[in-house]
Coordinates of C-alpha atoms in Angstrom, one line a residue:
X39 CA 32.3 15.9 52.0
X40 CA 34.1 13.7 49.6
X41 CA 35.5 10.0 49.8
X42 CA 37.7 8.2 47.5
X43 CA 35.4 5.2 48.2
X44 CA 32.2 5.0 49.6
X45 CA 31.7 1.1 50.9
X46 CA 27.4 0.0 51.0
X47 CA 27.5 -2.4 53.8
X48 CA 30.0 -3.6 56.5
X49 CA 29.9 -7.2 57.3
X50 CA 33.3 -9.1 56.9
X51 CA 33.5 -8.2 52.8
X52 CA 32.8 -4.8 53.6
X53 CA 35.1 -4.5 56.7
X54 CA 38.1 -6.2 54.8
X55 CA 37.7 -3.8 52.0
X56 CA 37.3 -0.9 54.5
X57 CA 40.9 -2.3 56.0
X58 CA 42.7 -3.0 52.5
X59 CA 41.7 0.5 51.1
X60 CA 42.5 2.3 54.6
X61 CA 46.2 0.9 54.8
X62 CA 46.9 2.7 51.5
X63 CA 45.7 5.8 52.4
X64 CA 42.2 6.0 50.7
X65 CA 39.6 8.0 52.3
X66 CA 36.6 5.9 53.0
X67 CA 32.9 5.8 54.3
X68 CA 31.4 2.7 55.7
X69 CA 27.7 2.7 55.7
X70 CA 26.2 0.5 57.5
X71 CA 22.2 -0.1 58.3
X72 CA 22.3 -2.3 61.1
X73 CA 23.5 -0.4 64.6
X74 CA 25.1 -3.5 65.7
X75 CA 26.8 -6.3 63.5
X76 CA 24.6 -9.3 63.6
X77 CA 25.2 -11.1 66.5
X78 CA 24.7 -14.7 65.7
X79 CA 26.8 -16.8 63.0
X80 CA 26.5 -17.1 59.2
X81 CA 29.1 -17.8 57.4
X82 CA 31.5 -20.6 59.5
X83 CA 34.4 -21.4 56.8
X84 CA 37.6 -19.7 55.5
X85 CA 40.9 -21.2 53.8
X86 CA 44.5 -20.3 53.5
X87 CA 43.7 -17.0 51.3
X88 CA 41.6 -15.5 53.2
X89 CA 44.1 -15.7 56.7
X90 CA 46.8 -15.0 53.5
X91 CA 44.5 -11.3 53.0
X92 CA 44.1 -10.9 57.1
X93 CA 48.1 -10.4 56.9
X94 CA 47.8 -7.9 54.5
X95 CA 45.4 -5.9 56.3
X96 CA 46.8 -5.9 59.2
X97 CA 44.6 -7.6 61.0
X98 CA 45.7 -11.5 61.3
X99 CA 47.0 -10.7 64.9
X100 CA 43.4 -10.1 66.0
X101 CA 41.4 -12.9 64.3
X102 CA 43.8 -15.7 64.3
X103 CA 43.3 -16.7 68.1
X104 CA 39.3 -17.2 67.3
X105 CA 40.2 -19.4 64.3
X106 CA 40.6 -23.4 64.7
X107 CA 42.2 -24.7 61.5
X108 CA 40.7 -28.0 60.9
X109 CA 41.1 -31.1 58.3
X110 CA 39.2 -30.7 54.9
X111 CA 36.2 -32.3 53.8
X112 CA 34.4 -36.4 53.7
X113 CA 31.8 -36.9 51.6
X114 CA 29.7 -40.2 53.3
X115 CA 28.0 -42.0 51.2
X116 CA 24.2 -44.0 51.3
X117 CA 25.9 -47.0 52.9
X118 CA 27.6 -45.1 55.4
X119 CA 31.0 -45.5 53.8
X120 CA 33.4 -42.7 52.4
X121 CA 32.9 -41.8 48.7
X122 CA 35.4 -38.7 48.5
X123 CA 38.2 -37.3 50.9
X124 CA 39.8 -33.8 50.5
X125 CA 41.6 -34.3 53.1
X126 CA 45.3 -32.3 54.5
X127 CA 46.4 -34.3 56.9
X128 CA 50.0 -34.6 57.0
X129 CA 50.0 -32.5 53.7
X130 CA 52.8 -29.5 53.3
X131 CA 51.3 -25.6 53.7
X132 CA 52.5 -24.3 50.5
X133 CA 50.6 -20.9 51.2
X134 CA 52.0 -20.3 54.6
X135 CA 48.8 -21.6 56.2
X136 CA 46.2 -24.4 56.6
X137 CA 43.7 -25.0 54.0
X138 CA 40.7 -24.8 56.5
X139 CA 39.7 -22.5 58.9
X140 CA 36.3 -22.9 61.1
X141 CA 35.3 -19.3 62.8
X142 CA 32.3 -17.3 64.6
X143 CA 31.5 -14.7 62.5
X144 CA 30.0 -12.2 65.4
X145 CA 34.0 -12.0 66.4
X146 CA 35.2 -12.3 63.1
X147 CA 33.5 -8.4 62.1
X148 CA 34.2 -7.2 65.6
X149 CA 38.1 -7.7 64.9
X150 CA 37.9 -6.4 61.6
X151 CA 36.3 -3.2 62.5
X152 CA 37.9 -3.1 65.4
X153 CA 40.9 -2.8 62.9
X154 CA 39.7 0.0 60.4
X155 CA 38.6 1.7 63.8
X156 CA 42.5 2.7 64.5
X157 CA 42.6 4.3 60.8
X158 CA 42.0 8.2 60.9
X159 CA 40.9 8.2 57.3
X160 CA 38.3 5.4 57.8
X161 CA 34.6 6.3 58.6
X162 CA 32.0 4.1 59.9
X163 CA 28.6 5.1 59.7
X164 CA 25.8 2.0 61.1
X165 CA 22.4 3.2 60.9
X166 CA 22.5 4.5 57.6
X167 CA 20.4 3.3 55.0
X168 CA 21.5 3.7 51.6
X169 CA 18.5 5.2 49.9
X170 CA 19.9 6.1 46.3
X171 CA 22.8 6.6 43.6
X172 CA 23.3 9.1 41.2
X173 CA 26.8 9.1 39.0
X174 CA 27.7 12.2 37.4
X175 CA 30.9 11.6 35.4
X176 CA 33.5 10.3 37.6
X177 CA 32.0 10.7 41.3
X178 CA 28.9 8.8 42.5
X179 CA 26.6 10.6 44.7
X180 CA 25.3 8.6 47.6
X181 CA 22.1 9.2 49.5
X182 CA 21.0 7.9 52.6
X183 CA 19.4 7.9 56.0
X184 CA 20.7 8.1 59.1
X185 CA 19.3 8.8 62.4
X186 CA 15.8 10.5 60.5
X187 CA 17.5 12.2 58.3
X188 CA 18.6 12.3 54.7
X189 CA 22.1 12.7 53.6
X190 CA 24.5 12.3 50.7
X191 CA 27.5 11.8 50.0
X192 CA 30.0 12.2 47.2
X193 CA 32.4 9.4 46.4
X194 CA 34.9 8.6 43.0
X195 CA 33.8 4.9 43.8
X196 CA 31.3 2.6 45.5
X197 CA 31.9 -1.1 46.8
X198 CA 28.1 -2.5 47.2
X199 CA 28.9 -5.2 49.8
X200 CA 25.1 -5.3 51.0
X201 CA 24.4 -8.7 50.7
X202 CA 22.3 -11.1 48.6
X203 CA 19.0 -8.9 49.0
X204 CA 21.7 -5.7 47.7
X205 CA 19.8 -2.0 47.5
X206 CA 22.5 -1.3 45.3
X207 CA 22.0 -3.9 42.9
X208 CA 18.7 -3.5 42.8
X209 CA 18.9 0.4 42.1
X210 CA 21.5 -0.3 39.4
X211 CA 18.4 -2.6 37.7
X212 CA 21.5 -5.3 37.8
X213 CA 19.9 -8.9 37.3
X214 CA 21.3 -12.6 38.3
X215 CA 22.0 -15.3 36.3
X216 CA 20.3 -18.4 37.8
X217 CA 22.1 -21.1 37.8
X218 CA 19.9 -23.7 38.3
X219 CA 20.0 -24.9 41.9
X220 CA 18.0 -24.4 44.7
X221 CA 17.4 -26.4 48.0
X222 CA 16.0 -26.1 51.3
X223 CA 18.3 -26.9 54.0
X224 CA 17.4 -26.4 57.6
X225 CA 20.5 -24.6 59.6
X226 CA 21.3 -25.4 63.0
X227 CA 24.5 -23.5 65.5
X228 CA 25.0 -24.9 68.5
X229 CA 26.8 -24.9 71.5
X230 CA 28.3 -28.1 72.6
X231 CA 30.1 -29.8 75.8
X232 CA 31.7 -32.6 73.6
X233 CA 32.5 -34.4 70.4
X234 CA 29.6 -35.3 67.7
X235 CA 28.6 -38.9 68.2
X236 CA 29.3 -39.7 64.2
X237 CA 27.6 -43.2 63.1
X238 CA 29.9 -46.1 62.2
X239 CA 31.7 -44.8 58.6
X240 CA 33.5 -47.3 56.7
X241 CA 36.5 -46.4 55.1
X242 CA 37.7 -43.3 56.9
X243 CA 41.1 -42.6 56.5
X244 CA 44.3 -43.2 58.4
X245 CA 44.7 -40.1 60.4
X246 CA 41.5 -38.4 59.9
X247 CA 40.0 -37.6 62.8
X248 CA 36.0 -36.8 62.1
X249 CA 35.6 -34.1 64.7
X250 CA 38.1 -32.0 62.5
X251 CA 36.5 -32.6 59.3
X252 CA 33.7 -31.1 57.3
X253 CA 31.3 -34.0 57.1
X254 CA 28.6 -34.3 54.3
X255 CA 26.3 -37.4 54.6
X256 CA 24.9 -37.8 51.5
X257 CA 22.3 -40.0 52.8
X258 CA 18.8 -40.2 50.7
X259 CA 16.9 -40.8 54.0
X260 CA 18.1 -36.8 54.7
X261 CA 21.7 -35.5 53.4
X262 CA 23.3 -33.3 56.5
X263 CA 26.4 -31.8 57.0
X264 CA 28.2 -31.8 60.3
X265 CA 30.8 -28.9 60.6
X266 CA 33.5 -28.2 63.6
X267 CA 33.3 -25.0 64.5
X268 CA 35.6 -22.9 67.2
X269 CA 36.1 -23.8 71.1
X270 CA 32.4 -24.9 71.3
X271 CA 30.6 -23.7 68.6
X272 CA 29.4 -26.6 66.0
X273 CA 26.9 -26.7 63.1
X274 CA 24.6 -28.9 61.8
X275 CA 22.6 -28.8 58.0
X276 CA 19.6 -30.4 57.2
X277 CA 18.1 -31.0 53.5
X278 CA 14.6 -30.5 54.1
X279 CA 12.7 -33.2 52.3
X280 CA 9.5 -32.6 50.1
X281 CA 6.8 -31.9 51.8
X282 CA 8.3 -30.4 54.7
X283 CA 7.3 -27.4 56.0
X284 CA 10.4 -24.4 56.8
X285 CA 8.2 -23.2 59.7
X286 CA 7.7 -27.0 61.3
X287 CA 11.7 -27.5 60.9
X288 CA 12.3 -25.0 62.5
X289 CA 10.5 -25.6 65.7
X290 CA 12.7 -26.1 68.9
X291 CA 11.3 -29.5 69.4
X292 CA 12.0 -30.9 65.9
X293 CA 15.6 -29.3 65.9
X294 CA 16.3 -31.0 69.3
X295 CA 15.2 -34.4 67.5
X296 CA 17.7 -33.4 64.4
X297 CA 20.5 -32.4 66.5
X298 CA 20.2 -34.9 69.5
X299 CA 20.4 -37.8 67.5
X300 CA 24.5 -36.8 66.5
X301 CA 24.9 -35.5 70.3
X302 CA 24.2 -38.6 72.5
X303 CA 24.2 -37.9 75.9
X304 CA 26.4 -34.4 75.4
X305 CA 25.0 -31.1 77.0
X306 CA 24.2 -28.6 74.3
X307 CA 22.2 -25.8 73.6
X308 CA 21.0 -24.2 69.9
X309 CA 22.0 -21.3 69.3
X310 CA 20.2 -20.9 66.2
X311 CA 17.5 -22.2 63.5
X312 CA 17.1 -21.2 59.9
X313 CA 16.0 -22.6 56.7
X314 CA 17.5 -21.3 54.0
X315 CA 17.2 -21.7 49.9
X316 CA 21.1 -23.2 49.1
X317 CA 21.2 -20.9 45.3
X318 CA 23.6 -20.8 42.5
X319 CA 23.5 -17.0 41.5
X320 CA 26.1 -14.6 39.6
X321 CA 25.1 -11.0 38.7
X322 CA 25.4 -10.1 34.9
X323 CA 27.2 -7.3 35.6
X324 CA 29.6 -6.2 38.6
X325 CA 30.6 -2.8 37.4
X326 CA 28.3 -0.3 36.6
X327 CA 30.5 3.3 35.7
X328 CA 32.1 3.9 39.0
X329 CA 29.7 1.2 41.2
X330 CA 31.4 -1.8 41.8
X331 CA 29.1 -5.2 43.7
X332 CA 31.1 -7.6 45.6
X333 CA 30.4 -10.5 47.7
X334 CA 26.8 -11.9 48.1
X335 CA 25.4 -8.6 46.1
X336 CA 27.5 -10.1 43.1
X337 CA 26.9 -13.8 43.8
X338 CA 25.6 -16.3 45.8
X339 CA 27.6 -20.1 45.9
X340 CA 26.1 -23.2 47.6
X341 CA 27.6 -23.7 50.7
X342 CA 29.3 -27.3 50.1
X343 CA 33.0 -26.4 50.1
X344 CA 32.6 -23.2 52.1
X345 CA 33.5 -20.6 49.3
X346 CA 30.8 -18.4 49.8
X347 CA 32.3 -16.1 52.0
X348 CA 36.1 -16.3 50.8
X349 CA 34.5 -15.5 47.3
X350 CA 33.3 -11.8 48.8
X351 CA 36.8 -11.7 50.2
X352 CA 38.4 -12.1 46.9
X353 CA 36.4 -9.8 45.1
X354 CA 37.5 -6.6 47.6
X355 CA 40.8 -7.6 47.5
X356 CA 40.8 -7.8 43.4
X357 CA 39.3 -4.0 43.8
X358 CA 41.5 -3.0 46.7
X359 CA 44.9 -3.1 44.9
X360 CA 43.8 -1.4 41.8
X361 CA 42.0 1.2 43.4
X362 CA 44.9 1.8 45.3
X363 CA 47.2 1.4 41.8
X364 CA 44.8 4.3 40.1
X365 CA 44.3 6.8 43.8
X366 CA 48.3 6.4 44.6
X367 CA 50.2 5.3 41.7
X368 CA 49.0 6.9 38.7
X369 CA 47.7 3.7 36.9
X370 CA 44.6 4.0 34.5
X371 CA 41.3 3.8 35.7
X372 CA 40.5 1.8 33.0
X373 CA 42.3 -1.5 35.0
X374 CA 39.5 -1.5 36.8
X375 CA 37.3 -2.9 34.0
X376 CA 39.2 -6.0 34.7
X377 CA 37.3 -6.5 37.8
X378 CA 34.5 -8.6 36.4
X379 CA 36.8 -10.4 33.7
X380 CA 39.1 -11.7 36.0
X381 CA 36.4 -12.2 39.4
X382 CA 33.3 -13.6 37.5
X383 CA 34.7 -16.8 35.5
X384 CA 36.1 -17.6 39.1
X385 CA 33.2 -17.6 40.9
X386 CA 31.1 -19.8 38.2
X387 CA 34.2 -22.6 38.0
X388 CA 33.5 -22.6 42.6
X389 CA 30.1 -22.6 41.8
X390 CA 30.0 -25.2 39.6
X391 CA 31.8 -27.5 41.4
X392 CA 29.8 -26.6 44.4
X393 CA 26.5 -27.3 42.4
X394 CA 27.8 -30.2 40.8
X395 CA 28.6 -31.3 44.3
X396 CA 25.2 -30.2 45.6
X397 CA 22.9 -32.3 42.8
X398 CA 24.7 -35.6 44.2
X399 CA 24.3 -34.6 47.8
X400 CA 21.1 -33.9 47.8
X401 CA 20.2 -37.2 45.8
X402 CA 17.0 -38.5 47.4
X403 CA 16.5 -41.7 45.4
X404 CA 18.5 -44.9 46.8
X405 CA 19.0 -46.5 43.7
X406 CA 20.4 -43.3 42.2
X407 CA 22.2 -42.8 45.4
X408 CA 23.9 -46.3 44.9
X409 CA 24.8 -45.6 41.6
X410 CA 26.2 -42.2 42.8
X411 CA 28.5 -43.6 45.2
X412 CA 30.5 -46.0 42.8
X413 CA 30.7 -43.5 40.8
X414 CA 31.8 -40.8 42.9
X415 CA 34.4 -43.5 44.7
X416 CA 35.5 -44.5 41.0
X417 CA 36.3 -40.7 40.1
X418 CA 38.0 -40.5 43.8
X419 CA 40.6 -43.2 42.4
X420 CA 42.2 -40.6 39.7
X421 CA 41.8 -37.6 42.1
X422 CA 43.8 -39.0 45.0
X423 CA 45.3 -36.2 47.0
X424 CA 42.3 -34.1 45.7
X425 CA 42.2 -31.0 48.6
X426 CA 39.6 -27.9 48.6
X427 CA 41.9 -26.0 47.1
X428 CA 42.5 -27.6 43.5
X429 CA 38.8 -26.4 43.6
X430 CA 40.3 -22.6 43.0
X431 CA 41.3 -21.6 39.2
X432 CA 43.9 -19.6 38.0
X433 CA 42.6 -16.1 36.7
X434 CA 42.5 -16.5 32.6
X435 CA 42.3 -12.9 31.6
X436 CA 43.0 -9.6 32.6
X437 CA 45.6 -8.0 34.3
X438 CA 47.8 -11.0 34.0
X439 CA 50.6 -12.3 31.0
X440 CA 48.7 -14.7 29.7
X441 CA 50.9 -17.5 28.0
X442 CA 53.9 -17.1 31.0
X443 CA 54.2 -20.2 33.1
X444 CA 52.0 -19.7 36.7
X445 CA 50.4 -16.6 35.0
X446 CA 47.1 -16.2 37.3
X447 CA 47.8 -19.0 40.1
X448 CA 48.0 -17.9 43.3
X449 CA 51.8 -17.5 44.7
X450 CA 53.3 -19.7 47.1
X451 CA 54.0 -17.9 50.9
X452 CA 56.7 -20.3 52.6
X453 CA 57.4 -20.0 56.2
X454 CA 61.2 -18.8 56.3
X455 CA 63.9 -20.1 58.6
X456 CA 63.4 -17.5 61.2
X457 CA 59.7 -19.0 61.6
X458 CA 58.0 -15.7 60.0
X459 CA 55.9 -15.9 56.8
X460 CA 57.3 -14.8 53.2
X461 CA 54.6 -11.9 53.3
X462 CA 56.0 -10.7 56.5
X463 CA 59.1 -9.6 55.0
X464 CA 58.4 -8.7 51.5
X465 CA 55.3 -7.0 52.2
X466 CA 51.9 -7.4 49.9
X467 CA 52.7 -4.8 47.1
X468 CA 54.4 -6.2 43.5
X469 CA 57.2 -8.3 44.2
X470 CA 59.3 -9.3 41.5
X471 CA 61.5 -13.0 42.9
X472 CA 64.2 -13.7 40.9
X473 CA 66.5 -16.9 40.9
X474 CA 70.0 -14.9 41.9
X475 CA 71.5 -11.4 40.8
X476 CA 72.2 -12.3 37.4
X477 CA 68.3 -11.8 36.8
X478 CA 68.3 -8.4 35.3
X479 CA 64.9 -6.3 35.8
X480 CA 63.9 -3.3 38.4
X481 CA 61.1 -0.9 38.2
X482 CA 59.2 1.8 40.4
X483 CA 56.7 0.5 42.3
X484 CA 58.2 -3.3 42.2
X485 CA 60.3 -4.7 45.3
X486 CA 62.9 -7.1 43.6
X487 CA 63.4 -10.2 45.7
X488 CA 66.8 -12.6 45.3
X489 CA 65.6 -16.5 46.4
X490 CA 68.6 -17.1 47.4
X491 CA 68.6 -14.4 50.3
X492 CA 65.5 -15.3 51.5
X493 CA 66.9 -17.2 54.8
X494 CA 67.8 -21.0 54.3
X495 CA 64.6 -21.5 52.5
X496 CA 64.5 -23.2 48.7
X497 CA 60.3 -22.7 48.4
X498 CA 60.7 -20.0 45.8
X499 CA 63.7 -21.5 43.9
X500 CA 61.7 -24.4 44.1
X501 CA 58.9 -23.0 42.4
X502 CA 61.1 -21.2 39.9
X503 CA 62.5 -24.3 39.1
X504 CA 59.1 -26.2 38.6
X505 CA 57.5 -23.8 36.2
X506 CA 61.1 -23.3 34.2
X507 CA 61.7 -20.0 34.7
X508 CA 64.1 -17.2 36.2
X509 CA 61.8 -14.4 37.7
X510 CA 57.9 -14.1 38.8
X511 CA 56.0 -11.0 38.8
X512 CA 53.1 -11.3 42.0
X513 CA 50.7 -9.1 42.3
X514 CA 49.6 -7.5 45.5
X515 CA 46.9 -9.7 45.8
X516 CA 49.2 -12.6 45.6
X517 CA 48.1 -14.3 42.4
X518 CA 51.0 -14.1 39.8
X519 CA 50.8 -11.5 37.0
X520 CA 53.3 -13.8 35.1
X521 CA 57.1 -15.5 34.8
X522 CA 60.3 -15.1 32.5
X523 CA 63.2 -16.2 31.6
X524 CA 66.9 -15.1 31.6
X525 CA 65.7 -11.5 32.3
X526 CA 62.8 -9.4 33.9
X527 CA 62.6 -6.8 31.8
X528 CA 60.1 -7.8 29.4
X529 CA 57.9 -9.4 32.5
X530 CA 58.1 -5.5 34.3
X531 CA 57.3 -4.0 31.1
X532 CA 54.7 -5.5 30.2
X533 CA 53.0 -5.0 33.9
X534 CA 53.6 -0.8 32.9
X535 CA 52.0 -1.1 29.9
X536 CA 48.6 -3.2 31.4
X537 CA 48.7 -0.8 34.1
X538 CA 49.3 2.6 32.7
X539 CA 48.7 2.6 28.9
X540 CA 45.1 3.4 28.6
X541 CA 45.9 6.7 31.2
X542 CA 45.4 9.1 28.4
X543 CA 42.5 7.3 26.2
X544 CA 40.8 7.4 29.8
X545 CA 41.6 10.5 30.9

């Protein structure tokens, strides 16, 4: 049998992409080599793009309830005061939602398969191994086992979501670029009766509440992070000093010293141990003829602001649209060449702030550390306001008008007077907004948008108005492929010609 996509691996990047490429019709295979999703947490953080791509699968409904949207991030310095806040306290929700989300990612993939599950033309397979890939023009043959036996598959694309030990990768000889970080940290889940007994902090700020922050004590004598996790779930990270052994960490008695100290006289109980090896790793390549990687097979971030996940996220979602463009909608195959171009300089800029972050974190000298800390606080001075998500870049190149005002930021999603969200009623496919009917500019495949009918609310005139312009072009994915003035026209035909002008040259 044949599959418009074949997706290697179904952990939430896998399951999202199985969602996103189901709603548009696309028949797809999940293999999966685990018979059961892993039943313990990983990956703990999401923002407001991530709940932003739930919507547009379908699937916000299920996972929203297990979510608890928390306050940002504090970074504590060696003398137990604050050196940076990103902090959204009493901030507006430009994007429809908050900027932090804490969750447990055992119920995270059950609700997202349980999702894909209701779609006849979605296929999960767990228990099968992917064994080997063999591309033969435009379809990629698949082999693997499952239950004993071998099998293969045809498939006119493959999404290698397999994680940061990827078969794919590896069979497409693919290597990483090293980025040059790498620390032990000691991981610890645990369920918790209570709040985190946090030492005295100086210079917390007014409304910030620590047990709804992200807290990174960057604290020579052993940097930790606390995190807030949902109903009763909490995390703790270690940096593992020289010398220390993973195995020793990781014994029940030395985690119950690490933990109890931040617990007091709460009941708790661990959930889980792990050291890990924090990396800073991108894959040269993400596309390989019709063999796409995404999430930890195409990179690996430093945990510090929580993008690891999201990043994975992203990446289907960049692939979801256009694959959907090219299966349903005629555009070229050759848009999806734009994968790496516009995925890969975002994931280094995350990255580097998150290893830039991690080399003053994990400062073990106190000297250095004191240095670090007035330096730090004296950059915190011209960042005020500074939240997680100034971390995220605009896309520079590919299928966006470079040069327009906004091109490649992500759009705005107001909540409307009627209480819904701006996605709820425009859908996630192009949307072209204009300022009021005298903005000429309609095409196929675009739903044109008037501000001013959009229910008592000013956001998008608002945003018009700050970027000087008449009409913005959004892409399904919600980043903006770019803005005009006076008319649309030229803004819609230059999205036909990005998406359909290399049809013949790659046909």
């Amino acid at each position: 049998m044949s599959y418009d996509v074949v997706v290697v691996g179904c952990g939430p990047v896998g399951a999202l992409a199985a969602n996103l490429l189901g709603l548009k019709g696309l028949d797809v295979l999940v293999l999966e080599r685990e018979l059961e999703h892993y039943p313990l947490p990983r990956a703990v953080h999401l923002d407001h793009e991530m709940m932003r791509l739930f919507q547009s699968a379908g699937v916000i409904d299920r996972v929203e309830a297990d979510m608890i949207a928390t306050d940002g991030h504090l970074h504590v310095g060696a003398d137990h005061g604050v050196i940076r806040y990103m902090g959204t306290v009493g901030k507006p929700r430009p994007f429809g939602w908050a900027n932090d989300y804490f969750f447990y990612q055992p119920e995270l993939e059950a609700h997202l398969r349980e999702g894909f599950a209701e779609l006849a033309n979605v296929t999960l397979k767990p228990g099968a191994t992917v064994t080997g890939l063999e591309q033969d023009g435009d379809i990629v043959n698949v082999s693997y086992e499952e239950g004993g036996e071998t099998r293969s598959v045809a498939a006119r694309w493959v999404i290698a979501c397999d994680g940061a030990r990827s078969t794919v990768r590896k069979a497409l000889d693919v290597a990483l670029d090293d980025l040059d970080f790498e620390e032990p940290w000691l991981v610890v889940d645990a369920q918790v009766q209570g709040p985190v007994s946090f030492p005295p902090i100086a210079g917390v700020p007014e409304g910030a509440d620590l047990q709804r922050l992200s807290v990174m004590m960057c604290d020579p004598a052993r940097p930790a992070t606390v995190v807030p996790g949902r109903r009763d779930h909490r995390r703790w990270e270690f940096m593992l000093l020289p010398g220390e052994d993973d195995q020793a960490m990781m014994e029940p008695a030395r985690v119950a010293e690490l933990v109890g100290a931040w617990m007091a006289d709460v009941p708790h109980e661990i959930v889980r141990a792990a050291t890990y090896r924090f990396h800073g790793l991108v894959a040269h390549q993400w596309q390989v003829g019709n063999v796409f990687l995404a999430g930890d097979a195409a990179h690996q971030t430093p945990p510090f602001f929580g993008q690891g996940m999201c990043h994975g996220l992203r990446d289907v979602a960049n692939l979801a649209w256009k694959m959907d463009a090219v299966a349903n909608a005629g555009a070229s195959p050759a848009i999806l060449a734009s994968y790496q171009s516009e995925r890969d300089p975002h994931v280094r800029a995350v990255i580097g702030a998150a290893v830039a972050a991690g080399r003053y974190i994990c400062e073990l000298d106190p000297a250095l550390a004191a240095a670090r800390d007035a330096r730090i606080r004296e950059e915190a001075t011209r960042k005020a306001g500074e939240t997680a998500h100034d971390l995220i870049p605009a896309i520079r190149e590919g299928l966006v008008l470079a040069g327009t005002s906004g091109a490649g930021q992500r759009f705005v999603q107001p909540i409307l007077a009627d209480g819904s969200k701006l996605d709820d009623l425009t859908g996630d496919g192009w949307r072209l907004f204009v300022r009021d009917d005298t903005v000429a500019g309609t095409q196929d495949g675009v739903t044109r948008i008037v501000s001013t009918a959009l229910a008592d609310n000013d956001a998008i005139t608002a945003w018009l108005d700050g970027h000087g312009v008449d009409a913005v072009l959004v892409r399904p994915d919600h980043y903006v492929f770019g803005s005009a003035s006076g008319s649309a026209e030229d803004l819609l035909a230059a999205r036909a010609i990005q998406l359909f002008s290399h049809r013949e040259l790659a046909a």
